[in-house]
Structures are given as structure tokens and as C-alpha cells.
């Protein structure tokens, strides 16, 4: 999934984006917790974003009839660019996106507000499940939800990826990181008013971008599971996947009698809605290792400024004194180096400060998350990170596990009937699942049953055990 841009945007500096609404984060969380109360604000937000991007050129063809050829040309262009990237890497070029594991994990965290509502813009269309013209978009939404299979649900996969690498705290990211997620959620809960815009947004988001291929390749190199990203490479394909369904849906929904030109103009508005806020390349470009370490230590200082003993001194000052003002963190880092606590440009294991925080028997074990330790490690190593610590690729580790017979299962687990839960759903939800089963069995008709299921398939619930089961049931009943 992507923004509309085909060519690999430069990441030398964050690209100029549209003005950011100061209420994007607030709206994001309100739409996740109480969408009914935020309906009016969501509509106003969407209109504001549409107005802000209306003058941005869209690379769509002049007429919908040319969309299929346009999509094929895009795929060819991306394929050629990716081939050139691979050839350059084979000839010794460095990674294009991620200078280190810390940089890659920063990216995973930075795009979390968007990835954790993956597919949300299509949710509101579930109400139209009986309309065959909307069916391609509903199918896309069900596939975003993994058809109810936990190992394929996109949000479940991303939550696991964040947890694996200690990428907590994304809720406090700067405002522009929440704009795309807020747009998706606003579309999710206003499908009746913004159908053409949803069609256009989906058309842009589901095209295969170069950055998806490059990100997956480099994440694997750095020992980070790229499955979430490679899954999107396959499901978004132009032959039968989401990109194809996006064009198919537009062709079906274009008015046959109404004002086709007006509908197309609104599709263009929706297509441009992919532009505001943080993007993959802008998040990658904004990373600065020093600044990120300072930010992490400043956040820690609010808790740790009174917890060190008086004999803990650096540069003639107590550690508590250094931590009393977050603005002193850069000077504190310099003092740690001057005092010999940190030896930059060397294996971090040579630094006393690193030994204090890393390892199960370290005196400060648990103070820093896995992500924070990665940032500290790479800052101390100062460009020597990959020579001081060789990290096997993710696929190499998986092959090693395969050889030991320890490969974790991934993908669909065997079904045990229409609504039976999967083996790795929480055992504690048994009662909830039985109640849902009873509600569906007691529904007066299919319409009532589908409405009960739809309510559990929203952006905030679909990755829960009841939401996953509801998705499986909805998918089965859709064509029944």
C-alpha cells in the first residue's frame, strides 16, 4: 500500500507536504474510541484536507477508461526501478533507506499511526454488503483483516512487529504522523458522504510503490521481519490483487446516468488525500541518531532525575543534577564521553555505560526498551555498528530455525467450522465468542446478522478475538 507517487522520492530531506491540521492526533484517538461523537469533526477535517490538496497535480489519466493501462505502466516503472536498485546493491551500493537497525526501527515506529488502522478507509462500505458494485472494495477490506485469520490480519501483524522490537510510545509522535491515520478513520465513518473520495483514496493507496519493495529488502538485511511489507507486495498486485480491485471498483461505481465528470473530480480529490502528513520517505528522512538519543534520554530524565545516589557523579556533578533539566542531556552525553564512560566509534561493549544498561545482569537492566537500546548502541558505535555486531538477515535466521525444527507457524490455521476461534486466540474470550455465536444463530435474518458482525469489524475491534471471528463469519456469509 502506498501514496500515489511511483518514483522513489528523494530522502535527502523530508518532502514538502500539505499543511497539518493541529487536531489530527486528537481526532485519530477520538475516532478510535468514540466515532459517533467525532462524526461532525471528522467531516470537517476531511473537507479541510481536500481543500488543502486540491491544487496538487494528480498523475491519473484524463479518463477512467485509461486506468488499466495507467496501472500497468506504473507497475512496469516500479519494477524497472527496483531492478536498478538491486543491481546497484549487488555492485556495492549502501542501503538506500536505513543506515542502521535503529533507523529502521524508528521508521517502524514513525509510521505506526497509519499502519495500525490499515484498510480503515473501507470499513464504512460494509453497510453496502448486498451491493455487488461495492463488492471488490469489501473484499479488499476483508483481506486487510486477513479474512479473520490472526496471522494474516494486517494490524495484528504490525502490532506484533512493534512489540517484538520495543517500539512503544508511538502515541506521542508529532502531529503530522497522525494525519494519514485520521484521514483513513474519517473516511471509515463517513462512507455515505464521501464514497467517490474513498474510491479515489483506495485507488492511490493500493498501487505498488518502490519504497515498499526497498523497505522490505533492507528490513530483512537488518534482521527485522519484513513479512508485513512483503505481504502487501503480494496482495496489492495489479493482476488480481488490491490494485486490480481498486480499478474494478471505480469502473463499477461510475454513474451510468448521473454526472460522471463530477464523480471523477471527487475521485481525484480522494486520490490526492494520500498526500498530507507523514509518508514513508519523509519519516525515513527525518531520522537523526543524535536527536533521537537526546529525545529518549530527556524522556527518561523526568522519571530518573531523583533515583540516583549522590555518589553517582559524572564530570563532577551528580547524575540527578544532570537529569534535572532535559535541556542538559547533550552536555551530559559529552560529559560521559569525557569521563570515559562512553567510547564512541568503538564496539559498545567497550563502554562502561553500555554495560550498565545492556545484558540481563546489567545494573540498569530494563531501563531502556529494545528500540531505545538499539538507538544507544548505534550512537556509541558511531558508524561501526555493523562491524561490531553482525546481524544475520531475518531470512537467514528463519532458515536456521527451520533446520532446528523450530519454525513458528505463519498463515492460516485449520478452521473448525464457521465461527470456531483459532488456536492462538485468547482462551479467555471463549464466553464472548459463545455469546456472539448465539447472537448470530438467533438473528431474524441475514441483514441483522451482518449488522451485528459489521459492528465488530471496525478499525478499533477487528484484530480482537471477537473481531477476528466476526470477520470470518462475515466473509462466509457474504456469498451465502
XYZ file of C-alpha atoms in Angstrom:
480
model
C 0.000 0.000 0.000
C 1.301 3.407 -0.773
C 0.835 7.016 -1.547
C 0.346 7.762 -5.242
C 3.961 8.606 -6.091
C 5.554 5.985 -8.335
C 9.109 7.243 -8.450
C 11.295 6.792 -5.417
C 11.170 10.170 -3.687
C 14.458 11.642 -2.530
C 15.057 11.161 1.166
C 17.785 13.744 1.467
C 15.258 15.903 3.300
C 11.584 15.459 4.192
C 9.486 16.444 1.179
C 7.199 19.434 1.386
C 3.793 18.190 2.497
C 0.440 19.869 2.916
C -0.424 21.911 5.974
C -1.084 19.721 9.005
C -4.257 20.128 10.994
C -3.380 20.742 14.653
C -6.152 18.365 15.696
C -5.141 15.253 13.716
C -3.891 13.279 16.743
C -6.910 14.158 18.883
C -9.301 13.207 16.071
C -7.393 9.967 15.458
C -7.878 8.709 19.004
C -11.443 10.029 19.255
C -12.435 8.132 16.120
C -10.873 5.002 17.568
C -12.674 5.297 20.908
C -15.978 7.064 20.159
C -16.517 7.626 16.421
C -20.130 8.723 16.838
C -19.102 11.690 18.944
C -16.485 12.723 16.387
C -18.613 12.439 13.235
C -19.054 16.182 12.640
C -15.404 16.940 13.374
C -14.333 14.118 11.039
C -16.358 15.519 8.143
C -14.932 18.987 8.685
C -11.419 17.531 8.850
C -11.881 15.708 5.552
C -13.168 18.814 3.788
C -10.223 20.783 5.156
C -7.755 18.196 3.855
C -9.471 18.003 0.460
C -9.270 21.777 0.087
C -5.590 21.718 1.052
C -4.616 19.204 -1.655
C -6.963 20.186 -4.468
C -4.279 22.110 -6.388
C -1.745 19.261 -6.225
C -1.307 17.646 -9.656
C -2.655 14.091 -9.818
C -0.922 11.618 -12.091
C -4.146 9.829 -13.006
C -5.175 9.633 -16.669
C -7.721 12.063 -18.077
C -10.456 9.442 -18.270
C -11.320 6.369 -16.193
C -11.147 4.242 -19.352
C -7.364 4.609 -19.361
C -6.873 3.410 -15.775
C -5.955 -0.183 -16.576
C -3.136 0.878 -18.905
C -2.035 3.523 -16.384
C -1.775 0.873 -13.679
C 0.262 -1.481 -15.866
C 2.660 1.342 -16.757
C 3.157 2.129 -13.060
C 3.947 -1.480 -12.252
C 6.464 -1.638 -15.093
C 8.131 1.589 -13.933
C 8.414 0.368 -10.338
C 9.753 -2.995 -11.497
C 12.492 -1.338 -13.531
C 13.457 0.954 -10.660
C 13.630 -1.978 -8.261
C 15.783 -3.930 -10.708
C 18.170 -0.965 -10.863
C 18.217 -0.782 -7.058
C 19.103 -4.476 -6.746
C 21.832 -4.146 -9.372
C 23.329 -1.193 -7.511
C 23.286 -3.090 -4.212
C 24.945 -6.081 -5.854
C 27.679 -3.757 -7.055
C 28.361 -2.486 -3.546
C 25.966 0.442 -3.104
C 24.914 1.052 0.513
C 21.353 0.701 1.746
C 19.198 3.472 0.341
C 16.866 3.953 3.315
C 18.207 2.641 6.604
C 21.657 3.489 7.887
C 21.258 1.166 10.868
C 18.797 -1.010 12.763
C 17.928 1.992 14.937
C 16.983 3.933 11.813
C 14.784 1.068 10.588
C 13.053 0.733 13.950
C 12.493 4.496 14.064
C 10.704 4.117 10.738
C 8.525 1.256 12.026
C 7.512 3.378 14.987
C 7.074 6.551 12.943
C 4.531 5.056 10.542
C 2.668 3.130 13.262
C -0.331 5.508 13.466
C -1.062 4.771 9.800
C -0.226 1.076 9.798
C -2.367 0.399 12.879
C -5.510 1.476 11.016
C -4.549 -0.320 7.797
C -7.548 -0.549 5.466
C -9.794 1.545 7.719
C -10.983 3.830 4.905
C -13.069 0.933 3.517
C -14.828 -0.018 6.745
C -17.933 2.106 6.154
C -18.672 0.243 2.932
C -19.584 -2.924 4.854
C -23.090 -1.490 5.228
C -23.462 -1.971 1.472
C -22.566 -5.665 1.518
C -25.585 -6.506 -0.659
C -24.467 -4.127 -3.448
C -22.413 -6.134 -5.993
C -20.742 -2.957 -7.294
C -19.151 -2.363 -3.888
C -18.073 -5.997 -3.544
C -14.466 -5.521 -4.807
C -13.829 -2.895 -2.091
C -15.432 -5.051 0.594
C -13.240 -7.941 -0.486
C -10.214 -5.681 -0.164
C -11.229 -4.730 3.377
C -11.715 -8.376 4.356
C -8.243 -9.179 3.045
C -6.776 -6.265 5.052
C -8.343 -8.015 8.031
C -6.778 -11.301 6.938
C -10.253 -12.766 6.394
C -10.269 -13.210 10.164
C -7.037 -15.219 10.342
C -4.810 -13.711 13.080
C -1.603 -14.479 11.188
C -2.841 -12.508 8.164
C -4.623 -9.594 9.847
C -2.524 -6.573 8.928
C -2.999 -4.714 12.200
C -2.222 -7.814 14.244
C 0.977 -8.304 12.257
C 2.084 -4.725 12.789
C 1.274 -4.733 16.490
C 3.431 -7.843 16.847
C 6.260 -6.181 14.904
C 6.208 -3.148 17.217
C 6.086 -5.300 20.344
C 8.953 -7.504 19.170
C 11.277 -4.517 18.891
C 10.116 -2.447 21.846
C 8.712 0.342 19.683
C 6.341 1.680 22.314
C 5.317 5.294 22.705
C 4.134 5.908 19.150
C 1.076 7.614 20.654
C 3.278 10.626 21.468
C 4.641 11.102 17.957
C 4.398 14.590 16.411
C 1.098 15.683 14.910
C 1.968 15.086 11.252
C 2.404 11.369 11.909
C -1.327 11.082 12.613
C -2.728 12.884 9.570
C -2.966 9.867 7.268
C -4.476 7.700 10.004
C -7.013 10.406 10.835
C -7.966 10.674 7.151
C -8.477 6.922 6.935
C -10.602 6.830 10.083
C -12.642 9.854 8.998
C -13.392 8.141 5.676
C -14.246 4.928 7.551
C -17.031 6.608 9.487
C -18.366 8.843 6.703
C -18.704 6.486 3.761
C -22.191 7.726 2.957
C -20.956 11.272 2.333
C -17.565 10.507 0.753
C -17.937 7.445 -1.487
C -16.129 8.937 -4.539
C -13.313 10.153 -2.294
C -12.988 6.672 -0.760
C -12.766 5.163 -4.238
C -10.048 7.658 -5.190
C -8.105 7.271 -1.952
C -8.184 3.497 -2.333
C -7.028 3.762 -5.936
C -3.925 5.663 -4.878
C -3.147 3.735 -1.702
C -3.326 0.294 -3.285
C -0.772 0.886 -6.063
C 2.578 -0.829 -5.579
C 5.299 1.723 -4.701
C 9.049 1.313 -4.952
C 9.532 2.233 -1.293
C 7.593 -0.862 -0.228
C 9.987 -3.158 -2.090
C 13.110 -1.351 -0.897
C 11.901 -1.202 2.717
C 11.182 -4.933 2.789
C 14.594 -5.731 1.307
C 16.506 -3.585 3.773
C 14.493 -4.608 6.831
C 15.342 -8.223 6.078
C 19.031 -7.302 5.755
C 18.918 -5.758 9.218
C 17.389 -8.856 10.800
C 13.862 -7.407 11.051
C 10.923 -9.500 9.859
C 9.705 -7.902 6.593
C 6.582 -10.062 6.328
C 4.118 -7.218 6.906
C 5.660 -5.404 3.940
C 6.148 -8.397 1.636
C 2.528 -9.364 2.273
C 1.482 -6.009 0.833
C 3.660 -6.571 -2.220
C 1.655 -9.699 -2.991
C -1.866 -8.623 -2.040
C -1.605 -5.258 -3.828
C -0.642 -6.809 -7.166
C -2.101 -5.349 -10.355
C -3.153 -8.687 -11.833
C -5.655 -9.879 -9.244
C -4.893 -8.053 -6.006
C -5.968 -4.815 -4.376
C -4.642 -2.581 -7.141
C -6.746 -4.521 -9.645
C -9.798 -4.436 -7.380
C -9.376 -0.662 -6.943
C -9.705 -0.094 -10.697
C -12.513 -2.630 -10.926
C -14.477 -0.877 -8.192
C -14.128 2.507 -9.858
C -15.372 1.133 -13.163
C -18.418 -0.356 -11.437
C -19.274 2.679 -9.349
C -19.001 5.360 -12.030
C -22.533 6.712 -12.570
C -24.215 5.428 -15.710
C -26.863 8.152 -15.732
C -25.577 10.758 -13.265
C -22.784 13.277 -13.595
C -19.721 11.141 -14.339
C -17.450 14.189 -14.602
C -18.412 15.385 -11.114
C -17.874 11.877 -9.695
C -14.433 11.716 -11.350
C -13.457 15.097 -9.899
C -14.268 13.799 -6.426
C -12.285 10.621 -7.140
C -9.314 12.863 -7.894
C -9.863 14.659 -4.579
C -9.748 11.321 -2.776
C -6.657 10.247 -4.690
C -4.846 13.391 -3.546
C -5.794 12.666 0.074
C -2.835 10.281 0.086
C -0.546 13.331 0.167
C -0.988 15.138 3.532
C 1.050 14.285 6.609
C 3.984 11.948 7.135
C 4.918 9.499 4.388
C 7.295 6.554 4.274
C 10.106 8.603 2.773
C 9.561 11.665 4.962
C 9.667 9.564 8.151
C 12.879 7.916 6.963
C 14.399 11.295 6.103
C 13.630 12.953 9.430
C 15.681 10.470 11.458
C 18.709 11.921 13.250
C 20.510 9.494 15.546
C 21.823 12.133 17.958
C 18.484 13.907 18.207
C 16.645 10.647 18.802
C 19.005 9.619 21.606
C 18.644 13.033 23.232
C 14.860 12.744 22.992
C 14.924 9.296 24.608
C 17.176 10.389 27.475
C 15.169 13.561 28.026
C 12.024 11.466 28.399
C 13.813 9.128 30.819
C 15.098 12.076 32.851
C 11.605 13.015 34.051
C 11.468 9.672 35.886
C 15.119 9.100 36.760
C 16.171 12.563 37.954
C 15.626 11.669 41.623
C 16.521 7.985 41.589
C 20.333 8.038 41.546
C 22.513 8.024 44.647
C 24.655 11.049 45.440
C 27.847 9.109 44.707
C 26.697 8.650 41.074
C 28.671 11.533 39.580
C 29.827 12.418 36.077
C 32.070 15.370 35.332
C 31.969 16.471 38.942
C 28.156 16.665 39.050
C 25.580 14.258 40.425
C 23.634 12.298 37.810
C 20.393 13.580 39.386
C 21.643 17.096 38.759
C 22.357 16.334 35.097
C 18.881 14.847 34.691
C 17.069 17.668 36.476
C 16.758 19.635 33.227
C 16.151 17.817 29.898
C 17.984 20.645 28.123
C 21.221 19.389 29.739
C 21.111 15.990 28.035
C 23.513 16.876 25.162
C 26.038 18.210 27.685
C 25.508 15.092 29.823
C 26.359 12.861 26.854
C 29.504 14.913 26.226
C 30.470 14.586 29.897
C 30.003 10.792 29.751
C 32.439 10.691 26.864
C 34.971 12.984 28.545
C 34.836 10.906 31.722
C 35.452 7.681 29.795
C 32.019 6.183 30.398
C 31.372 6.097 26.653
C 33.944 5.363 23.938
C 32.333 6.437 20.687
C 33.378 4.816 17.459
C 34.186 1.543 19.211
C 32.337 -1.656 19.998
C 29.712 -0.522 22.553
C 30.809 -3.408 24.750
C 33.922 -1.360 25.496
C 31.820 1.391 27.092
C 31.061 1.224 30.792
C 27.739 2.999 30.279
C 26.597 0.386 27.751
C 27.472 -2.437 30.152
C 25.335 -0.744 32.805
C 22.198 -0.895 30.641
C 22.646 -3.966 28.429
C 22.509 -7.586 29.497
C 20.364 -9.496 31.962
C 22.755 -8.851 34.841
C 23.299 -5.187 33.978
C 22.712 -2.836 36.918
C 20.238 -0.797 34.878
C 18.603 -3.767 33.161
C 15.104 -2.928 31.920
C 15.503 0.846 31.999
C 15.647 1.025 28.206
C 13.374 -0.740 25.726
C 14.777 -2.826 22.888
C 14.326 0.095 20.492
C 15.992 2.563 22.872
C 18.940 0.218 23.359
C 19.268 -0.016 19.581
C 19.491 3.772 19.320
C 22.075 3.952 22.103
C 24.099 1.113 20.603
C 24.252 2.715 17.175
C 25.116 6.130 18.617
C 28.014 4.719 20.626
C 29.234 2.654 17.678
C 29.120 5.841 15.556
C 29.176 4.135 12.199
C 30.931 0.995 13.402
C 27.678 -0.771 14.341
C 27.663 -3.404 11.652
C 31.313 -4.285 12.130
C 30.990 -4.528 15.902
C 27.802 -6.576 15.772
C 26.994 -8.667 12.734
C 23.249 -9.157 12.483
C 22.105 -12.047 10.278
C 19.253 -11.281 7.909
C 15.784 -12.232 9.051
C 15.526 -14.916 6.382
C 18.880 -16.391 7.404
C 17.618 -16.704 10.971
C 14.422 -18.324 9.740
C 16.420 -20.882 7.742
C 18.433 -21.677 10.851
C 15.237 -22.209 12.816
C 13.882 -24.403 10.029
C 16.967 -26.585 10.279
C 16.356 -26.946 14.002
C 12.676 -27.661 13.505
C 11.679 -24.511 15.367
C 9.957 -22.520 12.621
C 6.986 -20.640 14.028
C 3.776 -21.300 12.093
C 2.569 -18.400 9.994
C -0.554 -18.003 7.947
C -3.968 -19.627 8.160
C -4.577 -22.211 10.840
C -7.076 -25.005 10.270
C -10.693 -23.886 10.635
C -13.000 -25.835 12.919
C -16.306 -24.785 11.446
C -17.704 -21.397 10.535
C -17.063 -19.440 13.710
C -14.694 -21.505 15.797
C -11.810 -19.480 17.158
C -8.244 -20.090 16.067
C -5.854 -21.933 18.307
C -3.859 -18.847 19.266
C -6.761 -16.571 20.110
C -7.092 -15.780 23.800
C -8.681 -18.647 25.704
C -10.258 -16.058 27.993
C -12.530 -14.892 25.195
C -14.441 -18.185 24.989
C -17.513 -16.713 26.639
C -17.558 -13.705 24.308
C -17.292 -15.960 21.286
C -20.129 -18.163 22.504
C -22.299 -15.087 23.040
C -21.544 -13.919 19.506
C -22.359 -17.357 18.142
C -25.694 -17.273 19.944
C -26.496 -13.772 18.665
C -25.884 -14.771 15.076
C -27.814 -18.013 15.454
C -30.733 -16.038 16.872
C -30.707 -13.285 14.232
C -34.043 -12.782 12.498
C -32.439 -12.592 9.055
C -29.163 -12.188 7.191
C -29.335 -8.394 7.315
C -29.489 -8.430 11.106
C -26.663 -10.952 11.347
C -24.424 -8.931 9.032
C -25.033 -5.759 11.031
C -24.005 -7.466 14.277
C -20.833 -8.714 12.615
C -20.102 -5.349 10.965
C -20.033 -3.565 14.312
C -17.208 -5.859 15.469
C -15.149 -5.295 12.323
C -14.338 -1.611 12.845
C -10.761 -0.294 12.987
C -10.611 -0.499 16.774
C -12.032 -4.040 17.123
C -11.311 -6.206 14.099
C -7.969 -7.500 15.414
C -9.509 -8.706 18.705
C -10.693 -12.309 19.064
C -14.402 -11.390 18.625
C -13.498 -9.145 15.695
C -11.484 -11.891 14.009
C -14.307 -14.356 14.435
C -16.830 -11.805 13.166
C -14.651 -11.263 10.092
C -14.560 -14.978 9.337
C -18.323 -15.195 9.680
C -18.928 -12.088 7.570
C -16.677 -13.430 4.807
C -18.506 -16.755 4.750
C -21.967 -15.199 4.819
C -21.176 -12.588 2.177
C -21.743 -15.004 -0.699
C -24.096 -17.370 1.086
